[in-house]
Structures are given as C-alpha cells and as structure tokens.
Tab-separated table of C-alpha atoms in Angstrom:
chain	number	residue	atom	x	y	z
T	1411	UNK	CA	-150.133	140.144	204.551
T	1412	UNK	CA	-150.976	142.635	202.013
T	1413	UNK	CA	-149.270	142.633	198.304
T	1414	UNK	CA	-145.833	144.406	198.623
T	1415	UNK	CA	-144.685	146.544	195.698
T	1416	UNK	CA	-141.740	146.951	194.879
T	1417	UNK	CA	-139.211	149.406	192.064
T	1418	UNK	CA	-137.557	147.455	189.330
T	1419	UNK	CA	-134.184	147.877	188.245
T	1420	UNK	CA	-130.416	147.076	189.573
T	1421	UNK	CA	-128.079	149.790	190.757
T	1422	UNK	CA	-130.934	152.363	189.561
T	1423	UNK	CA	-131.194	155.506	191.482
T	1424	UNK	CA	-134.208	155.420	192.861
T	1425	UNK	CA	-136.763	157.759	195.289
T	1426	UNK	CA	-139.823	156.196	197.286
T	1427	UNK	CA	-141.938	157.708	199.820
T	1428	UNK	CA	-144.418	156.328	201.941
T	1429	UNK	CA	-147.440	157.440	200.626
T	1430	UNK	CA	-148.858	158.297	204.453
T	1431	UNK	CA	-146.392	161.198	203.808
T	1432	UNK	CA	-146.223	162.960	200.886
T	1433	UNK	CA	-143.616	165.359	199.545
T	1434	UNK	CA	-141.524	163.630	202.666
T	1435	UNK	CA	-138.295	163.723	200.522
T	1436	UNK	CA	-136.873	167.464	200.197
T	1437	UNK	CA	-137.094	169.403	196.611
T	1438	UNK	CA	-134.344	170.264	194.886
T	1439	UNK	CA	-131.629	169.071	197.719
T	1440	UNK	CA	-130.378	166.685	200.240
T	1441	UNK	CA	-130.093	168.366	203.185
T	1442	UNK	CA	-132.145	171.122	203.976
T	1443	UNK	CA	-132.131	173.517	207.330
T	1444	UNK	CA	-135.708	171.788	208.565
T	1445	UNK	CA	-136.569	168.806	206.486
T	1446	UNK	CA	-140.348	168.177	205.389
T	1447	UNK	CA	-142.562	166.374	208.224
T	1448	UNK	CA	-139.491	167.650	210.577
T	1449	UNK	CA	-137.625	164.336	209.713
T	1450	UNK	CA	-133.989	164.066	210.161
T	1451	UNK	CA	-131.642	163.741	206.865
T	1452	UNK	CA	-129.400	160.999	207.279
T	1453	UNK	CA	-126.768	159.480	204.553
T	1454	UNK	CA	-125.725	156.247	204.070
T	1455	UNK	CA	-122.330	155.661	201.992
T	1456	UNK	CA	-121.803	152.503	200.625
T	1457	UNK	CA	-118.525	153.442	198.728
T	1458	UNK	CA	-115.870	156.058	199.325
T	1459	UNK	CA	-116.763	159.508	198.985
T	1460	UNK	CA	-114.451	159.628	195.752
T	1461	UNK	CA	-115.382	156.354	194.041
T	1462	UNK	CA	-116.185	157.045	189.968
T	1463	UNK	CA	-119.693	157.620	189.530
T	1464	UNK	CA	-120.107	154.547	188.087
T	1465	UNK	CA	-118.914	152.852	191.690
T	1466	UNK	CA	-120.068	155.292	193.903
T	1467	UNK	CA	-123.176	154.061	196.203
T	1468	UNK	CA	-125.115	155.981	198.690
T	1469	UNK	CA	-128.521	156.967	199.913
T	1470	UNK	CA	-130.435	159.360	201.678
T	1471	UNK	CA	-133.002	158.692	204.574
T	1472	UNK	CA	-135.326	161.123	205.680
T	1473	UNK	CA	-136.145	159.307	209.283
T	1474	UNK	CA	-138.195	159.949	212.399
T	1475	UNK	CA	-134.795	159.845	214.399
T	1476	UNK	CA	-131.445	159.281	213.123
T	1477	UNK	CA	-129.887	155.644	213.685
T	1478	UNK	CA	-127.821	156.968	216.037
T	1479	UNK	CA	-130.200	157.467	218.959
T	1480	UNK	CA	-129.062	154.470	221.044
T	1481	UNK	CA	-127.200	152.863	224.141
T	1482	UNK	CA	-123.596	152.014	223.685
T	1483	UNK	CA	-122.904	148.761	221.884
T	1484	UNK	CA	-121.791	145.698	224.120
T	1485	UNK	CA	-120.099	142.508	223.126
T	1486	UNK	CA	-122.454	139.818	223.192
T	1487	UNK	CA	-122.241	135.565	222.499
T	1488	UNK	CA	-121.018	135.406	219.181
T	1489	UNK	CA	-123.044	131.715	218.826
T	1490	UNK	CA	-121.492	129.920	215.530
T	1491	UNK	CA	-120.447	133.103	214.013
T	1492	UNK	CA	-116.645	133.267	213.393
T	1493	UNK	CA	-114.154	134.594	210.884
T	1494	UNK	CA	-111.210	132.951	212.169
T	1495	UNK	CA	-110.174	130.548	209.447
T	1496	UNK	CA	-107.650	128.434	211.601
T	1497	UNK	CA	-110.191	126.729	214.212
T	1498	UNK	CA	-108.843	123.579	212.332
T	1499	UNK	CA	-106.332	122.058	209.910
T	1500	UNK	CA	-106.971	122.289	206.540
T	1501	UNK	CA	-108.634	119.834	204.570
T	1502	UNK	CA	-108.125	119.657	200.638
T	1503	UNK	CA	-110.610	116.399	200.435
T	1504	UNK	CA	-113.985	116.548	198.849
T	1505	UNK	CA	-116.527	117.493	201.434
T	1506	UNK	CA	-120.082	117.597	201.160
T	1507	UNK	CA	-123.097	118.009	204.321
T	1508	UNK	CA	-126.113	116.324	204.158
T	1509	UNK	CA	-129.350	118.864	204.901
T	1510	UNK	CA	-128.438	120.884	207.860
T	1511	UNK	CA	-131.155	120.405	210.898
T	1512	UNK	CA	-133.193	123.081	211.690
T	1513	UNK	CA	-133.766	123.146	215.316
T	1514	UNK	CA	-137.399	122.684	216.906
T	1515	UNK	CA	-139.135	125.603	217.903
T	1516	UNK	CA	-140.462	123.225	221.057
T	1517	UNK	CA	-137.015	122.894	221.718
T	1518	UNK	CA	-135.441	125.771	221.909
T	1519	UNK	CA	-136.309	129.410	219.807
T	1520	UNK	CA	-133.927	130.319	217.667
T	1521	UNK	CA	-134.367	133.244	215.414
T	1522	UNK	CA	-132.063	134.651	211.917
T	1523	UNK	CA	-128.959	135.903	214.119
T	1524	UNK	CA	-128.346	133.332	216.687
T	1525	UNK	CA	-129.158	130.501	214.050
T	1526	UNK	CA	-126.416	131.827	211.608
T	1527	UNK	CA	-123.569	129.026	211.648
T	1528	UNK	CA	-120.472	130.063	209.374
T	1529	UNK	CA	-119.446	126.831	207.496
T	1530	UNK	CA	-116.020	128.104	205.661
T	1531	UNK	CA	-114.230	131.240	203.988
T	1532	UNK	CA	-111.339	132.967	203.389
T	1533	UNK	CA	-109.815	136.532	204.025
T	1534	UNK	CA	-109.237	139.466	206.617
T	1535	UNK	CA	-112.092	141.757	207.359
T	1536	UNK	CA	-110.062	144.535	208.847
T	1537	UNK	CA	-107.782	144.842	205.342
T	1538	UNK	CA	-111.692	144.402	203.262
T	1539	UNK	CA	-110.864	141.854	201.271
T	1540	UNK	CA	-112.654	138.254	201.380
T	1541	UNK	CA	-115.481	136.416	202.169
T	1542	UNK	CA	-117.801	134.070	204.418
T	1543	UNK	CA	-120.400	131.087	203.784
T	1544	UNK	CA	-122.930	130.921	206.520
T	1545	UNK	CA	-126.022	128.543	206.869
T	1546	UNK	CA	-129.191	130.292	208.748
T	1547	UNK	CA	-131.480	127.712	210.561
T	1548	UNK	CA	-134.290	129.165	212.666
T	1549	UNK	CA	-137.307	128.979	213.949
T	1550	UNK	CA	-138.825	132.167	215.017
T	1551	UNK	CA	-139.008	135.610	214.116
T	1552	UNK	CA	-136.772	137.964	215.032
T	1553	UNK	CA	-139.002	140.315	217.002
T	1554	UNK	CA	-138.444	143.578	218.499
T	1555	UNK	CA	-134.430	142.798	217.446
T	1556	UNK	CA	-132.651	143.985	213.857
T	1557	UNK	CA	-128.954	143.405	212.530
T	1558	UNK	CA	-127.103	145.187	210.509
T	1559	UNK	CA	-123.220	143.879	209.240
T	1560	UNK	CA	-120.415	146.473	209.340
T	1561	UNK	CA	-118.529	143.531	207.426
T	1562	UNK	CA	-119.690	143.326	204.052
T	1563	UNK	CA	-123.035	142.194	202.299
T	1564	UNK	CA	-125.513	139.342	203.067
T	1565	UNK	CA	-126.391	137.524	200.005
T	1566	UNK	CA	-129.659	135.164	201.195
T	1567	UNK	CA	-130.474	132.068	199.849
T	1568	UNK	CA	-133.589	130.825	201.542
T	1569	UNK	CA	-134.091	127.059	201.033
T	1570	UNK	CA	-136.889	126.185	203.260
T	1571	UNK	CA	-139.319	128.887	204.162
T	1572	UNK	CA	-140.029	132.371	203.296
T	1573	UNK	CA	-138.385	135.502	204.774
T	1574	UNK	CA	-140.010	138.326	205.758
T	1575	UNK	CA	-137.523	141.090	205.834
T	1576	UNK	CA	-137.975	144.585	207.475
T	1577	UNK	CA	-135.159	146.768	206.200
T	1578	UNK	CA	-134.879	150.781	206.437
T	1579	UNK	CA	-136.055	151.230	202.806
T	1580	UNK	CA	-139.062	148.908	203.067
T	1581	UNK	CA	-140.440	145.565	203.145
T	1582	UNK	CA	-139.236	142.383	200.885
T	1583	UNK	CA	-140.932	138.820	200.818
T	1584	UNK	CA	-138.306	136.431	199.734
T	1585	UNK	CA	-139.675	132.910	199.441
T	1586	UNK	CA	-137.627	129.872	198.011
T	1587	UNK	CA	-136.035	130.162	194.078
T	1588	UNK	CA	-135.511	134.028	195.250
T	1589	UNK	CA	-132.515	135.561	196.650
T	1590	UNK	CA	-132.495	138.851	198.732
T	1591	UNK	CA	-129.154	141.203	198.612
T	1592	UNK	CA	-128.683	143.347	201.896
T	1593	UNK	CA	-125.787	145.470	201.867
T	1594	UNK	CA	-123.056	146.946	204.290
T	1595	UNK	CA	-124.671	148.842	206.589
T	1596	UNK	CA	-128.157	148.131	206.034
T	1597	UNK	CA	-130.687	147.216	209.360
T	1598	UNK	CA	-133.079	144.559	208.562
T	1599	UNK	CA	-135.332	142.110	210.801
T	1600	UNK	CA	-136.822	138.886	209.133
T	1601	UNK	CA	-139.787	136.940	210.280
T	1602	UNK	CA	-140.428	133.534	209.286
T	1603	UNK	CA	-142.927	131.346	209.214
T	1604	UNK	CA	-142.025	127.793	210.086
T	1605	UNK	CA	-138.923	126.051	210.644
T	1606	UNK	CA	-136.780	127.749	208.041
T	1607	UNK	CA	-133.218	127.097	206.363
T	1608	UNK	CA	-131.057	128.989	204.246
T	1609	UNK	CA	-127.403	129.711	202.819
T	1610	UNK	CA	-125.840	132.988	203.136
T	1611	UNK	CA	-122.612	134.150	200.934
T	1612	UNK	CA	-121.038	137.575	202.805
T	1613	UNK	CA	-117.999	139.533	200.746
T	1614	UNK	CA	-116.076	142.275	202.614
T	1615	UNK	CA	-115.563	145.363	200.843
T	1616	UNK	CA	-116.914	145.016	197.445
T	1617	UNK	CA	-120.531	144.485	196.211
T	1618	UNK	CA	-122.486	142.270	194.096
T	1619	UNK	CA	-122.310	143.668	190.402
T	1620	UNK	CA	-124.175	141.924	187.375
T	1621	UNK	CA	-121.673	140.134	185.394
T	1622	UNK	CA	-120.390	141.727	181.863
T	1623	UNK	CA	-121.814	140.145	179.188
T	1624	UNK	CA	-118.988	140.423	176.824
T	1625	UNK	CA	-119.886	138.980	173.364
T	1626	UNK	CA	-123.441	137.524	174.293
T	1627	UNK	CA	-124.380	141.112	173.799
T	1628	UNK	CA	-126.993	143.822	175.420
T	1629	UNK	CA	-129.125	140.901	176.765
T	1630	UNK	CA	-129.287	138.149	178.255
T	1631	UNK	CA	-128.240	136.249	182.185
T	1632	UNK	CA	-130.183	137.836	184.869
T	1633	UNK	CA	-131.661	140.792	183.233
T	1634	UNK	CA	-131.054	144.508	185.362
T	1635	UNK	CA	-135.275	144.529	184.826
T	1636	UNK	CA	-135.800	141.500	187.198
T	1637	UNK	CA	-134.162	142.749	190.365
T	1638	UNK	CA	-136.901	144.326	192.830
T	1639	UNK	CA	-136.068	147.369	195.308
T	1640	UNK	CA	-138.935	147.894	197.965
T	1641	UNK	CA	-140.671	150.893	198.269
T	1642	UNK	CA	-140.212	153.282	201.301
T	1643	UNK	CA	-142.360	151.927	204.362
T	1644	UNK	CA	-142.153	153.504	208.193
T	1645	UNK	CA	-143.356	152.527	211.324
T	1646	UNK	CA	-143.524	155.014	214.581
T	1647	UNK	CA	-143.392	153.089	217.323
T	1648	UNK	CA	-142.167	153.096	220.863
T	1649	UNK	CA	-140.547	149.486	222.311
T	1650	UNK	CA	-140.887	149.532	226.055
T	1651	UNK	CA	-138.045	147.572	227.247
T	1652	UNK	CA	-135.777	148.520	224.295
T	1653	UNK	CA	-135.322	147.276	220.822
T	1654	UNK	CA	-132.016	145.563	220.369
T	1655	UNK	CA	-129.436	146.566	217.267
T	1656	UNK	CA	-127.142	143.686	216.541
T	1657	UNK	CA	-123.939	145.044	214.486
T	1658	UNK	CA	-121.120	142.332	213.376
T	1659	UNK	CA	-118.349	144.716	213.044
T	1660	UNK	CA	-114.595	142.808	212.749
T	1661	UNK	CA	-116.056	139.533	213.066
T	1662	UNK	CA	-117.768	139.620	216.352
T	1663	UNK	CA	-121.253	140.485	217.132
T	1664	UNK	CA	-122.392	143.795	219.251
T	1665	UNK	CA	-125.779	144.422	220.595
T	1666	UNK	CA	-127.154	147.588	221.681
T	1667	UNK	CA	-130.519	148.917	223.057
T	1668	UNK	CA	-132.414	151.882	221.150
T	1669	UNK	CA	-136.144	153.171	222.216
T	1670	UNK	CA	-137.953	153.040	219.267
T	1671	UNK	CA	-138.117	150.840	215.690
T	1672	UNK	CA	-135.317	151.511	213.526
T	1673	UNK	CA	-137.313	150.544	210.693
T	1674	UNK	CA	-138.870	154.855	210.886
T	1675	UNK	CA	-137.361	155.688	207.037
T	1676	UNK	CA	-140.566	158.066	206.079
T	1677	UNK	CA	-138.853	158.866	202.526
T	1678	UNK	CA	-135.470	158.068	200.692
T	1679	UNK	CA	-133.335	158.419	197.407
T	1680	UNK	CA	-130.226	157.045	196.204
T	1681	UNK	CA	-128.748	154.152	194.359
T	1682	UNK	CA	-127.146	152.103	197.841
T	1683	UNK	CA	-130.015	149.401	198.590
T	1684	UNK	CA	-131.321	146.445	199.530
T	1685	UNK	CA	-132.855	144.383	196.543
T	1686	UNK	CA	-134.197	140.721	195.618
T	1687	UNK	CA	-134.472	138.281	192.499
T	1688	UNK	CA	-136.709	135.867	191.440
T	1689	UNK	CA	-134.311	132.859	190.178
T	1690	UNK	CA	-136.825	132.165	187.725
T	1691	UNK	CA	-136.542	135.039	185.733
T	1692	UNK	CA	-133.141	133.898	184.931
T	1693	UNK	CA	-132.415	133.736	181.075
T	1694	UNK	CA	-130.325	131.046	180.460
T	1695	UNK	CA	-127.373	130.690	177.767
T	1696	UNK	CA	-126.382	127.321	176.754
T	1697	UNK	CA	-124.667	125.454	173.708
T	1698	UNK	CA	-126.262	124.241	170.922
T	1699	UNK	CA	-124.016	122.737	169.097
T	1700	UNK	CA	-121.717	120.587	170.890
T	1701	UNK	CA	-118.844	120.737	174.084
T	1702	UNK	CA	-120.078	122.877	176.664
T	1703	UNK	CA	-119.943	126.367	177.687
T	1704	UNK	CA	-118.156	126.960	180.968
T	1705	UNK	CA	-120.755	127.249	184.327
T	1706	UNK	CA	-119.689	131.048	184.243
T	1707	UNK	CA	-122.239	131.300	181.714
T	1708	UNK	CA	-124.918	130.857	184.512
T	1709	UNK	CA	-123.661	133.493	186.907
T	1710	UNK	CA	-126.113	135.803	188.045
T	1711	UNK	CA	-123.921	138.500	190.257
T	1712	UNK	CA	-120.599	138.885	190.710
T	1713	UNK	CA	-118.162	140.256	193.421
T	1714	UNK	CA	-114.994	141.142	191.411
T	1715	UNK	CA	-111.643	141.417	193.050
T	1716	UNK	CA	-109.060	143.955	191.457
T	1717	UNK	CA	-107.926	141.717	188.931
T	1718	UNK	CA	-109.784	141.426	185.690
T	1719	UNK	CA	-111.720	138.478	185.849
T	1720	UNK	CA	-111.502	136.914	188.734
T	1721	UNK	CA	-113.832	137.607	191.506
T	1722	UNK	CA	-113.841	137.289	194.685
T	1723	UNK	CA	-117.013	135.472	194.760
T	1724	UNK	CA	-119.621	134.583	192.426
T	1725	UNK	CA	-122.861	133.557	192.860
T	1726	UNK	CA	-123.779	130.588	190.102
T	1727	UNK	CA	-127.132	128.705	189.589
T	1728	UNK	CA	-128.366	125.599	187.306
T	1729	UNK	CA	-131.734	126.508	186.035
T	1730	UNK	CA	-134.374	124.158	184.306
T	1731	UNK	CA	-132.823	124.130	180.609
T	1732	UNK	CA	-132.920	122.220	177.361
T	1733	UNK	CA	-129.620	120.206	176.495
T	1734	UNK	CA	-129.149	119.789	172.923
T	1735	UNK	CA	-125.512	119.390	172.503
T	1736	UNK	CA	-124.410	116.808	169.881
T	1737	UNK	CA	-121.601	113.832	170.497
T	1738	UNK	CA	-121.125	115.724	173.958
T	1739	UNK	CA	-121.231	114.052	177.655
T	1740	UNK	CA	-123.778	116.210	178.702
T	1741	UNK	CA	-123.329	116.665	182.539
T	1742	UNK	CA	-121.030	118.555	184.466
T	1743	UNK	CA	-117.186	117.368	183.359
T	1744	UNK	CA	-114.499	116.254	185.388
T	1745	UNK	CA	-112.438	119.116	186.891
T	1746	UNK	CA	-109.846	120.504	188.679
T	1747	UNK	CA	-110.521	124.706	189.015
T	1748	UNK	CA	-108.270	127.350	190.659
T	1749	UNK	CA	-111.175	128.783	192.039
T	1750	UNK	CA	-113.435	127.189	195.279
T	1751	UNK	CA	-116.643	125.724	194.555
T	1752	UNK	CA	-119.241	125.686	197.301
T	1753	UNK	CA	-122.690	124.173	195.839
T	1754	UNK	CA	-126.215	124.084	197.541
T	1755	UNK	CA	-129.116	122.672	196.541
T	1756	UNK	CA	-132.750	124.926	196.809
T	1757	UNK	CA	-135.045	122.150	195.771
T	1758	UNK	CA	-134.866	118.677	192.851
T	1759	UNK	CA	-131.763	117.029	192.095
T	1760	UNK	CA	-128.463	118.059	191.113
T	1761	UNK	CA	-127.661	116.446	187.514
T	1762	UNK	CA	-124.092	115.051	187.868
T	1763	UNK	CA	-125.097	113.417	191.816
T	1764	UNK	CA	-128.556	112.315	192.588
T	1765	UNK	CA	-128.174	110.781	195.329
T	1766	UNK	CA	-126.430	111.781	198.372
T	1767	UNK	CA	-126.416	115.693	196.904
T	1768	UNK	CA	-129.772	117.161	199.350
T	1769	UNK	CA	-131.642	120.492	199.671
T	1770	UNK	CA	-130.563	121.903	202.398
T	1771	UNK	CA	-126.755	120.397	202.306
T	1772	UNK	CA	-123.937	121.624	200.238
T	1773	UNK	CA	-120.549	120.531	198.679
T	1774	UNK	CA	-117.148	122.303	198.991
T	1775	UNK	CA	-114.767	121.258	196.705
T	1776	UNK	CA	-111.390	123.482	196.763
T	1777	UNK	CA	-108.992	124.604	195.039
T	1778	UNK	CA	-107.245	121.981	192.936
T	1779	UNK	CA	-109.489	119.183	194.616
T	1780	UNK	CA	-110.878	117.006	191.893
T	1781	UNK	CA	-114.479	116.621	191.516
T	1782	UNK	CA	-117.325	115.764	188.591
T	1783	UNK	CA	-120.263	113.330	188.228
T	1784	UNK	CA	-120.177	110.015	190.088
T	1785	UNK	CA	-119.984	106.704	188.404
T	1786	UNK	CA	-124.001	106.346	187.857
T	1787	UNK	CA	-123.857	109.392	186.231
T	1788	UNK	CA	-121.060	108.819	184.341
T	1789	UNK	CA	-122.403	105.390	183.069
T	1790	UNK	CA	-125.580	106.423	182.138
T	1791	UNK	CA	-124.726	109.753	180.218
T	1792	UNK	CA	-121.722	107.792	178.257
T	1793	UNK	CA	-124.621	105.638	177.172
T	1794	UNK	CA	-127.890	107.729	176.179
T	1795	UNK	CA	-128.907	109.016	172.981
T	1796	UNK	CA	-128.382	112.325	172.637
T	1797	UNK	CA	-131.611	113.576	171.348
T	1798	UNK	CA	-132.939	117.026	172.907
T	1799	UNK	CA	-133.846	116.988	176.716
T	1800	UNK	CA	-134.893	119.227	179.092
T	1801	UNK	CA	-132.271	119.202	181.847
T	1802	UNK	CA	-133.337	120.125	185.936
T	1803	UNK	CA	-136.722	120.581	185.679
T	1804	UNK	CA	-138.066	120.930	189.094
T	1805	UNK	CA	-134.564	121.866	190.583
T	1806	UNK	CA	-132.393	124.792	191.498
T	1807	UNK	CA	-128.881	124.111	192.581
T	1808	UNK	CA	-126.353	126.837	192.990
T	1809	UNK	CA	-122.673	127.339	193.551
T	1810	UNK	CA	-120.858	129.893	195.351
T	1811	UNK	CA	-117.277	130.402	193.721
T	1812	UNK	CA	-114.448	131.949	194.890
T	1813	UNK	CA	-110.765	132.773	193.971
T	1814	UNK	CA	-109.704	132.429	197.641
T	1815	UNK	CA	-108.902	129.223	198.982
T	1816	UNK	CA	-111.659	128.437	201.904
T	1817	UNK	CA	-110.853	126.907	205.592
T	1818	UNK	CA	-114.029	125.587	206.443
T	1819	UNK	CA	-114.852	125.800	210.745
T	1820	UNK	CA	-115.088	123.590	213.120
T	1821	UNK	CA	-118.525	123.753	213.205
T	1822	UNK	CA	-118.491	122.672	209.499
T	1823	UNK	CA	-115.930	119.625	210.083
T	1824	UNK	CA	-117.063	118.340	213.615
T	1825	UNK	CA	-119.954	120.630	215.531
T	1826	UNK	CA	-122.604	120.429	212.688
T	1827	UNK	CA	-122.384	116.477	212.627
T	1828	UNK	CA	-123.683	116.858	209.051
T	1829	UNK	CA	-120.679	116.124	207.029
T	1830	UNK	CA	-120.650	112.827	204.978
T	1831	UNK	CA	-117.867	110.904	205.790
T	1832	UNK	CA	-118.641	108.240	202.607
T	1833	UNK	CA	-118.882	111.100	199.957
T	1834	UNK	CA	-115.576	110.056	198.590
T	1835	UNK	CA	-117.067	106.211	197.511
T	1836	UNK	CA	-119.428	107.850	195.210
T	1837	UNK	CA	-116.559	107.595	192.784
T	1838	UNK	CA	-114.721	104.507	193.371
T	1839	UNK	CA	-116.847	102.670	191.286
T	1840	UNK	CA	-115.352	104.378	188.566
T	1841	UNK	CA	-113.372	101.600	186.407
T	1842	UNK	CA	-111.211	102.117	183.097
T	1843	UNK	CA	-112.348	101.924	180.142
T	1844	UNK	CA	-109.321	102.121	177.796
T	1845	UNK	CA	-108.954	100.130	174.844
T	1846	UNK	CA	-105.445	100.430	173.628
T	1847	UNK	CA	-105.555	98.225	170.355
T	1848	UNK	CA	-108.597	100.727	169.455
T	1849	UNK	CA	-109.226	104.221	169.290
T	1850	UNK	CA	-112.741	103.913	168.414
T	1851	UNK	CA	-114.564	104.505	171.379
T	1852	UNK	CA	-117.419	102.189	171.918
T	1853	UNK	CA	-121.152	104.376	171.002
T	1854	UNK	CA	-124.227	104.607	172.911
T	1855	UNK	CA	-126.762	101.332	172.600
C-alpha cells in the first residue's frame, strides 16, 4: 500500500482534490450551473444551517454521482447492535470483561458492521442527546459494502489490528495507539488485515471538540497540529451485483443496493470531516509538586452537553509519563465520580490493576460505584520511595466518561461470556490500617 498523505489541522477548513483531476473543485463558488469534470455538487451539513460560525460544520463534494443514486433502504438483522437500554436490570456493581474474542475467520467471516457488539450507554437517539459503547471484532474486510450512521459519530479505537478506512474524502490508515473520528453522515468501508479488535464510543447530536485549556494556556493536551484529515481520493467503478449502503438511522440498521462505489468524491472543501490521531503525539500535563491533578487533565476530545462543563462524553487516555510528585500515593485514588467511567486497555498494563485489567477488555464503573487500585497496588505504592519514575511505559489505557448513567446490554452481562464474575475480590484483601493512639502514619521502608 502506497504512503497516504494526509492535511493537518482540527476543525480547519480545508480543500483537496485528487490530483488525477485538477481544478475539480469550482472557482469562486459552491454550486455552479455545470460543475468542472461534469461532477455533481453535493453538501453535507453536519450542524444546523444557523449554528454560529464557530459551530457550524459542513462540506462540499464534487462526486461522479450524488449519494443518492440507490435502491430503497430495507431493514436488515440488526446482529448485536441495540440502543435499547432496558434489555436487563440495572447493575450498579463494578464490572469489568476480560479481552473480548475475536471470532475465527475459518469459522465464520465477520467483517466491521456485523462484528459491532454494543456493550452499554445511555440516552434517546430520536431527542439527540446521548451515547453508545460498542466493541468491533472482525475478521475480514468489508468488501464491496460501506456504512454510514445517521445516529451520531464513530469514535474508533483499534486495539488489535490496523484499519483501513475508505471514506468519501479519502483514505486513512489507523493502526493501534491511533484513533480515527468519522462523523454523522459520513460513508466509510474498512479493511483489515488479520483478526482485529477494537472499542468504539458513538455520541448523538454533538461532536468531538478539543477540550479548553483554561489556565494551562495556548498549548498543550492533544495539540489541533496532530490531527490528520485525508486528502481527496476517487474511484470510478461499476459493482455488478450491487454495492450495499448500510445506514443505522434510530437505532436499527438499513441496507440498500447502489450500482457503483460510493467512495467517487473527485474534489471537496469544507470544515465537516473525517480525521485521525496518533495517541503518541499526546502532550501530557502532570503535577510536579505533590497531590494529583484530576484525569481530566489527560482528555484528548470532548463531547460537551449544554451545561458548562460537563460533557456528554469524553474520551481520556494514560500516556507513558514521569511521576514526580512528593509525599503523594502516586496511582489512581480511591473514588466515587458523578460521571461513568468506561476504561479499555490498547496495549501494557494499567497502573492501579495489573492483573486481571487486559487489552482488549474494559471496566465500567458507574455512577457513584466505588472503584481505585486493588490491594497489591495499594500496598506497594504506600510503601516505595518516591524518587522520580517513569509511569506506563509501554502502555496505553483509556477511559470513556460520561455524565449519563450507562445500562450496559445483555450482550455485555450474559451473551459476551466475557464478564469477570471475581473482579470484586481484587479488593477484599484490603485490611485497616488505623492506628488510633497515633496520628503518625507509618513511612515507606
């Protein structure tokens, strides 16, 4: 596969044609009588017409024929997808999956769409307002099929195997440590390469913003320079037997048959596209001093919900990092949290549960639900000198946090047979260690 480029930048408006056409997009408008190449001029609105120019998201495509050249849309198996958040009771206990298995391409094919399972979320797609967690396990590539979510976006988190991703404004290579945004609306295909695993975070009705910095300044978190846009690429070609166009509109999955490749975007404009990030790139703030910082300090995007602050998802990683601070137990503290914390893991360890914590699983713990480092952990850390250290090297866990309160499926619970019924033990061998005749607290060896 040759080198893909790629336009830097997030939320940028941006133009790209494919250079086998040039002077594709029109000059000096949108939408003229005959457009160059005798393309068709198509829009694609990600916000309301009358959003503030600082919300408002669209683009243009300048296309060999207009996404509307197909057969009516018919209801097909919805698989594990659902959005109906009382399949089961509720459960406020700890939960946590051990890696999710990836079927076997001997077995049985499976490809992005039919091996997307939706493990918990919260909300009402009709009213725009909520989200999903999904896990992708597949096998194949998706072929002479696309998708394209009338929901809300896609958020990808591949764990295991690179993605391949066809999408209307061009090509993307998203391999493990990177993270692909594909927004309402957007068509997209992915081929993989192997036996390949994944998490997916979808929000309805808002998108993925970079977080306000606030007092750390102009700089800093995941920098607008390190998100990647690909460049316009087309292909003209015919697909005897049809090429199917899976939507997910209101929570249930459509399919309809078209002629040719969707992916046939010669030239487009506008500020309303797909984009990916390299995890790496990352700039991480952390104390120096002593205490710590809250984990919002490693948020990389954020889907806000119409009260200040609080979002309707974010999405939260734990980079390699130094930890420095002084008379400070260093990992993650105990805590209860309004908010919902789902946690994956790409690849390493996670700091505050070594053990039982696997890439390729995940943690939920909900709102209110205690949580923090087991006992191991909890020994150990109370006990070490605190001199500098790095902290995760070789690992990349991530959280998904919400301000809803999740209802995780029955898949999740039962169907999945990944949950780990013993999680809870991790902390029972925590034991008091209260002295009441003395308020000095016993000091690291």
């Amino acid at each position: 596969m040759a080198e893909l480029k790629y336009i830097p930048g997030f939320g940028n408006e941006c133009a790209s044609e494919d250079p086998r056409c040039p002077g594709a997009l029109p000059e000096g408008q949108n939408n003229p009588q005959v457009c160059p190449y005798n393309l068709y001029a198509e829009q694609l609105s990600g916000s309301a017409f009358t959003c503030p120019r600082s919300t408002n998201k669209r683009s243009w495509l300048y296309r060999i024929l207009p996404s509307v050249s197909h057969k009516p849309f018919e209801s097909i198996d919805q698989g594990h997808v659902t959005h109906s958040w009382d399949e089961v009771d509720p459960d406020p206990n700890q939960l946590r999956w051990k890696p999710f298995e990836i079927p076997k391409a001997s077995q049985k094919k499976v490809d992005f769409v039919s091996g997307l399972h939706t493990l918990c979320g919260a909300g009402d797609i009709k009213s725009n307002n909520g989200l999903a967690i999904h896990i992708f396990l597949c096998n194949t590539s998706m072929g002479n099929r696309c998708f394209y979510n009338s929901d809300g976006d896609f958020l990808i988190v591949p764990q295991k195997g690179k993605l391949h991703i066809y999408t209307e404004f061009g090509r993307m290579l998203v391999q493990p440590n990177e993270i692909c945004v594909i927004q309402r609306g957007m068509r997209f295909s992915i081929d993989v390469f192997e036996e390949t695993r994944g998490y997916v975070l979808e929000v309805y009705g808002v998108h993925f913003e970079l977080p306000d910095l606030g007092p750390i300044g102009a700089n800093g978190l995941a920098n607008p320079r390190d998100f990647l846009i690909p460049v316009a690429w087309y292909e003209d070609r015919q697909v005897p037997g049809g090429y199917t166009v899976i939507n997910k509109y209101q929570g249930k999955l459509f399919a309809a048959k078209q002629d040719v490749s969707p992916f046939n975007v010669v030239a487009w404009h506008g500020n309303y596209t797909p984009y990916k990030y390299n995890l790496e790139n990352f700039m991480v703030i952390n104390s120096v001093a002593f205490d710590h910082a809250d984990p919002s300090i490693f948020t990389v995007l954020t889907a806000k919900s119409v009260r200040p602050g609080v979002a309707i998802a974010d999405f939260v990683i734990f980079p390699p990092r130094w930890g420095v601070a002084d008379k400070t137990f260093r990992p993650p503290y105990y805590h209860r949290n309004c908010m919902s914390e789902f946690m994956g893991l790409i690849k390493g360890y996670y700091e505050a549960k070594q053990g039982g914590f696997l890439p390729g699983g995940g943690s939920l713990h909900s709102s209110m639900t205690p949580h923090g480092p087991d006992a191991d952990c909890f020994e150990k850390a109370s006990k070490a000198k605190l001199a500098p250290e790095r902290i995760a090297d070789g690992t990349m866990a991530f959280m998904f946090e919400s301000s809803l309160s999740m209802a995780v499926t029955k898949w999740g619970l039962k169907t999945s047979n990944c949950l780990d019924e013993n999680y809870y033990k991790c902390w029972e061998p925590l034991k008091s260690h209260f002295t009441p005749n003395s308020r000095k607290p016993a000091g690291p060896n």
